[in-house]
mmCIF file of C-alpha atoms and ligand atoms in Angstrom:
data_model
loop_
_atom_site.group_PDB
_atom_site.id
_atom_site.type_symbol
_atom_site.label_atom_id
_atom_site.label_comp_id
_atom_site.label_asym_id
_atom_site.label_seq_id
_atom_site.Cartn_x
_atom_site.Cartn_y
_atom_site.Cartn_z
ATOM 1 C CA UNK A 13 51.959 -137.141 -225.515
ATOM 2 C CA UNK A 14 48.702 -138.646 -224.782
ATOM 3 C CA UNK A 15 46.073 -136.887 -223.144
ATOM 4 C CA UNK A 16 42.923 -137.794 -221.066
ATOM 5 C CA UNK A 17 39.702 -135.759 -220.166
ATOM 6 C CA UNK A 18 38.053 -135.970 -216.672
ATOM 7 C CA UNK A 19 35.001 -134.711 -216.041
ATOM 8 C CA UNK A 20 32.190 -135.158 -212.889
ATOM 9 C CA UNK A 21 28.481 -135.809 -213.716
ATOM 10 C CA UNK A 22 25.195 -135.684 -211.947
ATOM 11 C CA UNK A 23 24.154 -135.344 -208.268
ATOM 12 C CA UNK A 24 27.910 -134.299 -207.078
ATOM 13 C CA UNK A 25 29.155 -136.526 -203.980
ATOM 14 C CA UNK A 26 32.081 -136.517 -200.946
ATOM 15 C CA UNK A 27 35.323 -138.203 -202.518
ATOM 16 C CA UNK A 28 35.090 -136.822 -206.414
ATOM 17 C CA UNK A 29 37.501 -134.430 -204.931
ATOM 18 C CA UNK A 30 39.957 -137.111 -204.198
ATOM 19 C CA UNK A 31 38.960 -139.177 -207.034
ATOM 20 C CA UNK A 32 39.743 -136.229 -209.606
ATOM 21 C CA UNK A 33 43.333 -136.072 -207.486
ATOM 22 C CA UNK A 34 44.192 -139.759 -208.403
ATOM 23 C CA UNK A 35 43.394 -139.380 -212.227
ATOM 24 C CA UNK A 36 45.398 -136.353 -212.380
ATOM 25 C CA UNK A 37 48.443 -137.816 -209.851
ATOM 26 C CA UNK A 38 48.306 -141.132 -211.531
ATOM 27 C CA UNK A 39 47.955 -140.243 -215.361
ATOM 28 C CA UNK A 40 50.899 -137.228 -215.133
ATOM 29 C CA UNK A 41 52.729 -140.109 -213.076
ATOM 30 C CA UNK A 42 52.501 -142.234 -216.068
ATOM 31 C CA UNK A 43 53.542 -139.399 -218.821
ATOM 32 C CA UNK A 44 49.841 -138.408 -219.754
ATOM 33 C CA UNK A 45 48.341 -134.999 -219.877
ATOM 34 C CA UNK A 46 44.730 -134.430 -218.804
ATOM 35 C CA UNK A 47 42.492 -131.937 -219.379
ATOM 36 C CA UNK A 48 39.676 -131.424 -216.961
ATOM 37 C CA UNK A 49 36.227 -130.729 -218.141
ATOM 38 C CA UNK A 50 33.726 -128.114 -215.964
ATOM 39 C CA UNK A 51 30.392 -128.625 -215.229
ATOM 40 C CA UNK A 52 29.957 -132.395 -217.197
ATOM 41 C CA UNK A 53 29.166 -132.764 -220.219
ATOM 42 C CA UNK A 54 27.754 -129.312 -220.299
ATOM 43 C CA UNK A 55 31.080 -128.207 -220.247
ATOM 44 C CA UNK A 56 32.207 -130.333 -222.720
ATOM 45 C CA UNK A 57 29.707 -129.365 -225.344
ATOM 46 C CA UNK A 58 30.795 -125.637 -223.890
ATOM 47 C CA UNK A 59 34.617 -126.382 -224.572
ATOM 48 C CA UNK A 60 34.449 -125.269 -220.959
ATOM 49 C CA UNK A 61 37.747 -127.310 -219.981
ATOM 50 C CA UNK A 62 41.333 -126.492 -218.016
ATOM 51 C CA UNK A 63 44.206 -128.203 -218.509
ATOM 52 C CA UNK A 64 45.396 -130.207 -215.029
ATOM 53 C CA UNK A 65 48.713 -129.916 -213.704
ATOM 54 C CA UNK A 66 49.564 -131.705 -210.718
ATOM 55 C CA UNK A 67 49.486 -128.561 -208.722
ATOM 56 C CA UNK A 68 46.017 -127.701 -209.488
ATOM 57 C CA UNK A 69 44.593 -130.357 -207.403
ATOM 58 C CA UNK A 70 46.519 -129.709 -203.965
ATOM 59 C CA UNK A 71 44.849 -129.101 -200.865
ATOM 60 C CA UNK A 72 41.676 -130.824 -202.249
ATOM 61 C CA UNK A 73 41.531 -134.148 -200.905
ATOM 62 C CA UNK A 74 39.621 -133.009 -197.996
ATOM 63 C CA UNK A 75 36.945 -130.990 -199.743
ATOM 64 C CA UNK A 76 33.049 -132.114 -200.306
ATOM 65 C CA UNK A 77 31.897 -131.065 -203.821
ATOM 66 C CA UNK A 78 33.687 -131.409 -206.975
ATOM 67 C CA UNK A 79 36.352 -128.934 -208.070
ATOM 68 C CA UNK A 80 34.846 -129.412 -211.645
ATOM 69 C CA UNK A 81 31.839 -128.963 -210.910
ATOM 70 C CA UNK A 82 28.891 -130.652 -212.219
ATOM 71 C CA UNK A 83 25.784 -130.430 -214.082
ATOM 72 C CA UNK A 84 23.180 -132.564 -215.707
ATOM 73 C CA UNK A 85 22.908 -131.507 -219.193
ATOM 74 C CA UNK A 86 19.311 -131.947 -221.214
ATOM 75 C CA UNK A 87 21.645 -130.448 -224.646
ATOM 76 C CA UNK A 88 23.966 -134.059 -224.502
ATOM 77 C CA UNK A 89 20.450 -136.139 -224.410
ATOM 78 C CA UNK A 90 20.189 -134.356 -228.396
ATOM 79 C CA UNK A 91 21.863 -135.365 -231.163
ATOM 80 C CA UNK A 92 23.183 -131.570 -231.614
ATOM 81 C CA UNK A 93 24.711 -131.837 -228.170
ATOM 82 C CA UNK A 94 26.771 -134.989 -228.869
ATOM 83 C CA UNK A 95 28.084 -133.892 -232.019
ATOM 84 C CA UNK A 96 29.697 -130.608 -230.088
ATOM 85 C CA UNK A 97 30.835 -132.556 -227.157
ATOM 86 C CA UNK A 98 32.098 -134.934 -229.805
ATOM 87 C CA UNK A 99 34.000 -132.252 -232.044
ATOM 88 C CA UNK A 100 35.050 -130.831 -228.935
ATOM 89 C CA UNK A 101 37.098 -133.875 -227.500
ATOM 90 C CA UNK A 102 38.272 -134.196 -230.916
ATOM 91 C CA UNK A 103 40.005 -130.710 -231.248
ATOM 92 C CA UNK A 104 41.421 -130.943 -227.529
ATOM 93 C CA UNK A 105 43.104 -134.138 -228.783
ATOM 94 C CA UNK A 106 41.463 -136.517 -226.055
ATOM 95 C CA UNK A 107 41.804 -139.892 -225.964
ATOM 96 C CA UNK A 108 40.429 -141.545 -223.494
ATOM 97 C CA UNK A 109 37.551 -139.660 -220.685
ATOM 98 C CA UNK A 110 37.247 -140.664 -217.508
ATOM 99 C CA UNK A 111 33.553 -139.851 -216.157
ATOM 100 C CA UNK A 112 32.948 -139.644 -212.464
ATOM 101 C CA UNK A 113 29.397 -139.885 -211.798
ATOM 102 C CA UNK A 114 26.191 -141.919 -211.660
ATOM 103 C CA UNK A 115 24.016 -144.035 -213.406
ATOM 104 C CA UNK A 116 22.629 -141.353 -216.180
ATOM 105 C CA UNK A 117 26.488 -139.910 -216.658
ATOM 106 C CA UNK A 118 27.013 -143.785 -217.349
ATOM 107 C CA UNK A 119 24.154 -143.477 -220.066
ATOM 108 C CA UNK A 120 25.969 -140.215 -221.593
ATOM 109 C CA UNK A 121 29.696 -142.133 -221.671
ATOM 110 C CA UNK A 122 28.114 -145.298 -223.276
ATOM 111 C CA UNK A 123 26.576 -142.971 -225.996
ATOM 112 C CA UNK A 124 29.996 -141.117 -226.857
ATOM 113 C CA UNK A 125 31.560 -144.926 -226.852
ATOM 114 C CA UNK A 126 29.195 -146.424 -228.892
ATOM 115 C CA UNK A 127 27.889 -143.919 -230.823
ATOM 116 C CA UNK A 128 30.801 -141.510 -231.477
ATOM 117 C CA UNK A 129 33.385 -143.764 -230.810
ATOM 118 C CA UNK A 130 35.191 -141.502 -228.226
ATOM 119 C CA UNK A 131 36.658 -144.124 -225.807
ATOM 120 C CA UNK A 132 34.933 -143.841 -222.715
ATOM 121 C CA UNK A 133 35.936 -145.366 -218.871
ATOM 122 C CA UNK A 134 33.129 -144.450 -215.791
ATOM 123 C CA UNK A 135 34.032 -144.123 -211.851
ATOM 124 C CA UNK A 136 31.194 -145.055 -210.120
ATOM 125 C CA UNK A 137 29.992 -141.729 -207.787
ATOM 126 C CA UNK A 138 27.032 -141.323 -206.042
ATOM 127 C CA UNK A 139 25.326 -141.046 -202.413
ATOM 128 C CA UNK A 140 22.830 -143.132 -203.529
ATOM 129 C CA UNK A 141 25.530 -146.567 -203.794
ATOM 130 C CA UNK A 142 22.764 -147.468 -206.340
ATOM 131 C CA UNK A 143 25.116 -148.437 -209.250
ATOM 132 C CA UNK A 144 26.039 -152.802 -210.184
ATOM 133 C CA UNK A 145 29.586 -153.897 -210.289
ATOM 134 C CA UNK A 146 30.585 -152.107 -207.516
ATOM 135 C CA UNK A 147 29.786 -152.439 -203.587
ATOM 136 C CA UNK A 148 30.472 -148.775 -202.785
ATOM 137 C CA UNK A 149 29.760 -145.731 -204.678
ATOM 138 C CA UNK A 150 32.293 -143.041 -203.681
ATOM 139 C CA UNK A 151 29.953 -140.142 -201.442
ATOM 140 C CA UNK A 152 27.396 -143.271 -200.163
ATOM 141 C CA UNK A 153 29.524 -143.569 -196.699
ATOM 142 C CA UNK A 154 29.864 -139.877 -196.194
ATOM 143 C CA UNK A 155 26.511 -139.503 -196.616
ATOM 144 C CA UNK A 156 25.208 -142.410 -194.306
ATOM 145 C CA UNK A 157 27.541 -140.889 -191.573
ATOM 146 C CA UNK A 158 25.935 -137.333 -192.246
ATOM 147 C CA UNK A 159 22.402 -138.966 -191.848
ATOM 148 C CA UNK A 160 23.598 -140.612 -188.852
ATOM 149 C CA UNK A 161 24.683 -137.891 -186.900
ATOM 150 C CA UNK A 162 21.442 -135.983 -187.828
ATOM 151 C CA UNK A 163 19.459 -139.305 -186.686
ATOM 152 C CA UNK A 164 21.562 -139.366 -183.342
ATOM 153 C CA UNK A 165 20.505 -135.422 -182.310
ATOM 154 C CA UNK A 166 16.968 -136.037 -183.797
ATOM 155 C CA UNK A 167 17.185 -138.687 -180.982
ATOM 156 C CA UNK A 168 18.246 -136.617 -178.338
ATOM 157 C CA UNK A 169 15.305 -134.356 -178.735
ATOM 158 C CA UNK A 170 12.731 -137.003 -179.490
ATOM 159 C CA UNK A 171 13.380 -138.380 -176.564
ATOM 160 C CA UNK A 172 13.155 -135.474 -174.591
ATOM 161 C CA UNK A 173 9.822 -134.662 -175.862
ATOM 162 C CA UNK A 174 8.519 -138.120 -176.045
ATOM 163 C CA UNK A 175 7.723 -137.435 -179.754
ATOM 164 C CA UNK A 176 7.837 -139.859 -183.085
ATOM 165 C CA UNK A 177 10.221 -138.584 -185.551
ATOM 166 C CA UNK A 178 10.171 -139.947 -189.489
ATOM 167 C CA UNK A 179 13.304 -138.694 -191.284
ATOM 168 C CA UNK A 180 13.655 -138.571 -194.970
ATOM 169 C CA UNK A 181 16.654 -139.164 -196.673
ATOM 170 C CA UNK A 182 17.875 -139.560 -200.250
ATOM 171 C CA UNK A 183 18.539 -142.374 -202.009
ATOM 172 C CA UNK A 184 16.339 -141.634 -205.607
ATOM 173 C CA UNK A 185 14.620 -144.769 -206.353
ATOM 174 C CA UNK A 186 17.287 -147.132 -203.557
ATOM 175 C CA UNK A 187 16.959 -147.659 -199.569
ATOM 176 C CA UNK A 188 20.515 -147.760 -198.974
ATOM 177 C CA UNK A 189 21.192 -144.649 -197.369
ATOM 178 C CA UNK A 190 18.016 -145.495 -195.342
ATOM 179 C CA UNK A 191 18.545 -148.957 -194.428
ATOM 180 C CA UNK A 192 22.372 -148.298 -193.646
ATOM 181 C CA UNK A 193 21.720 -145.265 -191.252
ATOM 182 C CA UNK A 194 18.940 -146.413 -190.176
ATOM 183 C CA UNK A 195 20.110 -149.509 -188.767
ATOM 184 C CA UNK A 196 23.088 -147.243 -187.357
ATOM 185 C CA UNK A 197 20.570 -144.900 -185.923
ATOM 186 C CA UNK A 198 18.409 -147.565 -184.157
ATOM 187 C CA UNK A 199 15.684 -146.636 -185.815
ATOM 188 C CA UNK A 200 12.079 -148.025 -184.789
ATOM 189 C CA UNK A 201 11.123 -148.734 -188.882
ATOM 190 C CA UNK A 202 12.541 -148.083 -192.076
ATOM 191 C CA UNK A 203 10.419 -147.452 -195.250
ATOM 192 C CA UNK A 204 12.280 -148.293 -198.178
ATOM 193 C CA UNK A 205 11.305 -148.665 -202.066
ATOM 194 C CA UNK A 206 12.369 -152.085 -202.540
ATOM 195 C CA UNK A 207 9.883 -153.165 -199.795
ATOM 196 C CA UNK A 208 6.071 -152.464 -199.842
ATOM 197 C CA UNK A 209 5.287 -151.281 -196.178
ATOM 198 C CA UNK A 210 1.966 -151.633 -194.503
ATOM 199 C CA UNK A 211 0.829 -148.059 -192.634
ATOM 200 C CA UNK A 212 -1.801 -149.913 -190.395
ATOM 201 C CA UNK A 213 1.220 -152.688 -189.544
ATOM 202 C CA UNK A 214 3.667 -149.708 -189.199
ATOM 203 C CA UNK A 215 0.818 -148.353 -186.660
ATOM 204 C CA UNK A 216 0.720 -150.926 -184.751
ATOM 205 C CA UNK A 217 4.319 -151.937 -184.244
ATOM 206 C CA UNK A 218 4.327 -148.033 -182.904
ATOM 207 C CA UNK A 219 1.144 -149.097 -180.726
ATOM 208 C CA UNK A 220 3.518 -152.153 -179.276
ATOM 209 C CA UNK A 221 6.469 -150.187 -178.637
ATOM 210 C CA UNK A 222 4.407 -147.571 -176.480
ATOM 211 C CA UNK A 223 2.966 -150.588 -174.415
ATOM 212 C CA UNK A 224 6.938 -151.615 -174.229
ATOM 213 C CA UNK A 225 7.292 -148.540 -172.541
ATOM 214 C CA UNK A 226 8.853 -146.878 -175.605
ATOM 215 C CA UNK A 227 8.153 -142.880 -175.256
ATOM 216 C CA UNK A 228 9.445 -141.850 -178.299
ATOM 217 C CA UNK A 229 10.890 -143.336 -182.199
ATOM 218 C CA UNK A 230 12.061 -142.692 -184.945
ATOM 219 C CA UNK A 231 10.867 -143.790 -188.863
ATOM 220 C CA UNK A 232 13.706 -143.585 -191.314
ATOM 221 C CA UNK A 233 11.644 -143.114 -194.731
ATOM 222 C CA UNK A 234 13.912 -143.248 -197.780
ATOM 223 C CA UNK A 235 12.678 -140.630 -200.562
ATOM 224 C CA UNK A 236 11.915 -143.089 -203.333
ATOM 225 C CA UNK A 237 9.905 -145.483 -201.355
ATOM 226 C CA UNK A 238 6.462 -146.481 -202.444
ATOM 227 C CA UNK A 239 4.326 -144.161 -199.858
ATOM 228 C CA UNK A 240 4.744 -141.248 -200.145
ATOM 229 C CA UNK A 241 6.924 -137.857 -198.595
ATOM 230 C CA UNK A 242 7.710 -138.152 -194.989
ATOM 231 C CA UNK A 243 5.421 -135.465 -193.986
ATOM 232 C CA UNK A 244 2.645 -137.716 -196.205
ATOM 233 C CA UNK A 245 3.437 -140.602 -194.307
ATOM 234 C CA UNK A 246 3.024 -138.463 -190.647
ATOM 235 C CA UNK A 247 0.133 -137.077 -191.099
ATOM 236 C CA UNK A 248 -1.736 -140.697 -192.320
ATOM 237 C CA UNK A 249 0.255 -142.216 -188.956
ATOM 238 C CA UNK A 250 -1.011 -138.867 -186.969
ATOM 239 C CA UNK A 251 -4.803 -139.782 -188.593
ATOM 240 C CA UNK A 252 -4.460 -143.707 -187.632
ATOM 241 C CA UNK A 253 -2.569 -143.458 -183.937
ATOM 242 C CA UNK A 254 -2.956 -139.414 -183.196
ATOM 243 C CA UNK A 255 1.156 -139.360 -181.617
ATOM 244 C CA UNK A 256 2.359 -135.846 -181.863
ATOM 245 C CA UNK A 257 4.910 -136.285 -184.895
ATOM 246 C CA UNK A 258 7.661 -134.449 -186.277
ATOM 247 C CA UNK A 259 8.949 -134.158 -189.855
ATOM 248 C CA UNK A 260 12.994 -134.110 -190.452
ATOM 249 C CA UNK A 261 13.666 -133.991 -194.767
ATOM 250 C CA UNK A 262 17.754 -134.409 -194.898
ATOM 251 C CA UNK A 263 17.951 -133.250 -198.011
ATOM 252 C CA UNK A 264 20.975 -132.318 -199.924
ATOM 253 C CA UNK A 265 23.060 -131.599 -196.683
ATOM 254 C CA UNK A 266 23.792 -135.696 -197.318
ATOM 255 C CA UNK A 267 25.340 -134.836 -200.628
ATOM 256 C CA UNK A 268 27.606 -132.131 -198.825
ATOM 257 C CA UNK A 269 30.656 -132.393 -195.901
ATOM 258 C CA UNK A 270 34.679 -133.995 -196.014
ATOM 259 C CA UNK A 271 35.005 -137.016 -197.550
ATOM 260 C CA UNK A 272 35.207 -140.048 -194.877
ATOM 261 C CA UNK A 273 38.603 -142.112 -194.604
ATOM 262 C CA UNK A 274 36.680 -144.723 -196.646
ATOM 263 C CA UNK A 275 35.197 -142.661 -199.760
ATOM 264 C CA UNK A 276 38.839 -140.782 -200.096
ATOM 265 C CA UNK A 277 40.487 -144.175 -200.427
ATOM 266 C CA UNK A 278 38.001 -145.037 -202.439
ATOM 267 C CA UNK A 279 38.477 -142.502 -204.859
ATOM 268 C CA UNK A 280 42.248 -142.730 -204.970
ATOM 269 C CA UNK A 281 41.867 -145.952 -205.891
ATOM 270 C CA UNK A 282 39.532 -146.191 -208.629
ATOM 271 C CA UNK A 283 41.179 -143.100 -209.668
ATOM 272 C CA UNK A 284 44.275 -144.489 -210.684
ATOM 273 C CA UNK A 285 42.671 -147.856 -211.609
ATOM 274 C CA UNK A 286 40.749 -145.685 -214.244
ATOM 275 C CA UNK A 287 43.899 -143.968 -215.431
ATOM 276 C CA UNK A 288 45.325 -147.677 -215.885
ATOM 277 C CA UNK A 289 42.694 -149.178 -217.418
ATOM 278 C CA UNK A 290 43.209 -146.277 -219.889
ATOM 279 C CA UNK A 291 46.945 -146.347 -220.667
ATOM 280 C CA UNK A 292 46.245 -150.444 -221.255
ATOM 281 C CA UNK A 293 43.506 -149.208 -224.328
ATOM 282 C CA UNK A 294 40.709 -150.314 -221.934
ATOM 283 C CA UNK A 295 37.260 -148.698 -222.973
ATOM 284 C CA UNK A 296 33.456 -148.822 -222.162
ATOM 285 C CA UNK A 297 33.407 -149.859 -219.058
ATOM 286 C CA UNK A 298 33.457 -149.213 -214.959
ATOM 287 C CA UNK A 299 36.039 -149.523 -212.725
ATOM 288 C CA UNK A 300 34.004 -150.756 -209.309
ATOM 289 C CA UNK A 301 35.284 -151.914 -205.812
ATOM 290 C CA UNK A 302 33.819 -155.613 -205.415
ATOM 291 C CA UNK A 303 35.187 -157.482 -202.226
ATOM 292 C CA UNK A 304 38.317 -155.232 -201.817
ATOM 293 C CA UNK A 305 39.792 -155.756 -205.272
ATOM 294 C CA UNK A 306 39.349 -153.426 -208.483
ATOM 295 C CA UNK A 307 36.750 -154.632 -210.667
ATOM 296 C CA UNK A 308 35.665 -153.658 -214.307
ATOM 297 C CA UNK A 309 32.637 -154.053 -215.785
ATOM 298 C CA UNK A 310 31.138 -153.571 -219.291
ATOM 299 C CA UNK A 311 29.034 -150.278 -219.335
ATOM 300 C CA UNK A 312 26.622 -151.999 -221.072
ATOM 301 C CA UNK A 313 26.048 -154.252 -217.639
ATOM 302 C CA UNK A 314 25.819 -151.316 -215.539
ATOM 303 C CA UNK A 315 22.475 -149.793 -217.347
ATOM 304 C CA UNK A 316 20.966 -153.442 -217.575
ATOM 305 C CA UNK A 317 21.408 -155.133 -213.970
ATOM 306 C CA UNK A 318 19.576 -153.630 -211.147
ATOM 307 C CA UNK A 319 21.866 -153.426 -207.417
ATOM 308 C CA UNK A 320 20.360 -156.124 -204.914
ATOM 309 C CA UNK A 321 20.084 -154.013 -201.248
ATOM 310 C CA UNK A 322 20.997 -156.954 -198.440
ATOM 311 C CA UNK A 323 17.662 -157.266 -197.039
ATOM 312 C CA UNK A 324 19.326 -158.957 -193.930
ATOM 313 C CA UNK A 325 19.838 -155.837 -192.960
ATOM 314 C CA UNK A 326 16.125 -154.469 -192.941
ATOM 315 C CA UNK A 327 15.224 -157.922 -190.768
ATOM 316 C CA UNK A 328 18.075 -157.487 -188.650
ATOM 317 C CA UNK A 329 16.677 -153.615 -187.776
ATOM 318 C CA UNK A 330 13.162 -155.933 -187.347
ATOM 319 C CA UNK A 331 14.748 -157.522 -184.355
ATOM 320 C CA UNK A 332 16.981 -154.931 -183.050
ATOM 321 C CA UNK A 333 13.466 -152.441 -182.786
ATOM 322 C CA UNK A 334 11.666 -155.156 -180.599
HETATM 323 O O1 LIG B 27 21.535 -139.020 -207.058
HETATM 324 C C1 LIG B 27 21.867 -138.248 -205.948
HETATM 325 C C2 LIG B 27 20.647 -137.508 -205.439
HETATM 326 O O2 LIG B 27 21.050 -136.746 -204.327
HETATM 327 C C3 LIG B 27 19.451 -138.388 -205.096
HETATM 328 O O3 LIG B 27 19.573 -139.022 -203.848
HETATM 329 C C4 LIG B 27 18.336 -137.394 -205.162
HETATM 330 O O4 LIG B 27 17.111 -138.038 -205.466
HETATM 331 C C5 LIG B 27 18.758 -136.486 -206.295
HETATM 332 O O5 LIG B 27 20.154 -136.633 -206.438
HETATM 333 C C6 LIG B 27 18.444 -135.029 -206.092
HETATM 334 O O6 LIG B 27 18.817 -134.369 -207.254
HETATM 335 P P1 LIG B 27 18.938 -132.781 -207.369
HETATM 336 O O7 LIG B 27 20.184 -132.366 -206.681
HETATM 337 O O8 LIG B 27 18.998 -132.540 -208.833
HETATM 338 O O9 LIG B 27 17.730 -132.208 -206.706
#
């Protein structure tokens, strides 16, 4: 019988649950085994593995997290690393592994294709939606909608305070947690990296809006964006305009919280698109969502092309803010 490894990578995110589900469901569906692997490739230059049944992923389709766990392992970067991880899928008899993750877990499953010949297949999973070849990462809505209803109660108190607000979230070195929840938020600006933003035109758009009669607004400031922190940012606007601010950093509760409808259908369905694409010999490459249909993508694609953000979006907050 043929077997398969699975194993998550990286920052974990809301729908790997789901997404390990469908590899399991769908490969023992098609007569495959599949072994999981804990805690990335740690665990696979750890032999840290468990074999999957079809019964050890009930009841977790709901759940934030990743059943696997996940780690991101310095040891794989080494040569010494690979070879393990490499004699380890050997023993267990893999054929094909399926890595859930982001970006750098891309990096690692291109390396144990090309390298170690080890066939390799990635499922795109991150908050940060920052990966080509696919429109959504599993975990990005999730987390937008967890930034969002932290943006609507930072609103409620703003306003009742008459206070300025900048909230940080996540997104690494991308705006699209920012820009997404931000626009959903109603936000008064939002800084992201893959603009360069002005403080003194930032100032005086706050100026404006008090003249508006605004009493109160909130910045969304992305993490990666080419200021500074949040609470850097406040205290230069606090210097310029002296408005009593307030400092909100999201952090990692975005990476936490039940999957939305969207990233558990999601990660059904690249799930079992993965487990396809291995039965059919398919190797070194993505499975991504583009315009509703399954789309795969050479590996080699995802580490060269860079994710456009739909600036629309950033201008249409510009007009929305007046
Ligand atoms: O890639 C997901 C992410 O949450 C980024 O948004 C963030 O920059 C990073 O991971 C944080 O990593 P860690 O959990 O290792 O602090």
């Amino acid at each position: 019988m043929e077997r398969i490894g699975v194993l998550t990578s990286g920052g974990d995110s809301p729908g790997m649950n789901p997404c390990i589900r469908a590899v399991v469901r769908a490969a023992i569906y098609k007569g495959l085994e599949v072994i999981g692997i804990r805690r990335g490739y740690m665990g696979l230059i750890e032999n840290d593995i468990q074999i999957m049944d079809a019964s050890s992923v009930s009841g977790i389709i709901y759940r934030g997290g990743t059943v696997l766990k996940t780690a991101r392992s310095k040891e794989f970067m080494e040569k010494e690393g690979q070879e393990k991880a490499v004699e380890n899928i050997k023993k267990l008899g893999i054929q094909t592994l399926i890595v859930i993750g982001g970006d750098g877990s891309f990096r690692g499953a291109r390396v144990l294709d090309e390298k170690w010949d080890i066939p390799t297949i990635g499922i795109p999973a991150t908050i940060d939606n920052d990966i080509w070849g696919t429109d959504f990462t599993i975990g990005f809505l999730t987390a937008v909608d967890t930034a969002l209803e932290a943006i609507d109660k930072i609103r409620d108190t703003a306003t009742s305070h008459d206070r300025l607000f900048l909230v940080e979230v996540m997104g690494r070195t991308s705006g699209f947690i920012a820009l997404w929840s931000g626009l959903a938020g109603g936000a008064e600006d939002i800084l992201i990296p893959e603009l360069s933003t002005n403080l003194d035109e930032v100032c005086a758009e706050l100026d404006e809006g008090r003249k508006r009669g605004k009493t109160s607004s909130i910045i969304i400031v992305a993490e990666g964006n080419k200021i500074g922190s949040a609470a850097e940012i406040a205290s230069r606007i606090r210097k310029k305009t002296g408005y009593e601010e307030r400092v909100v950093v999201l952090g990692h509760l975005q990476r936490g919280g039940s999957p939305c409808l969207w990233d558990r259908i999601l990660g059904i369905r690249l799930g079992a698109a993965a487990v396809d694409a291995a039965v059919k010999k398919k190797r070194n490459i993505m499975i991504g969502i583009v315009n509703g249909e399954i789309k795969m993508s050479p590996l080699s694609d995802i580490g060269k092309k860079k994710k456009k953000i739909n600036l629309d979006l950033y201008y249409l907050n510009r007009i929305m803010a007046t």
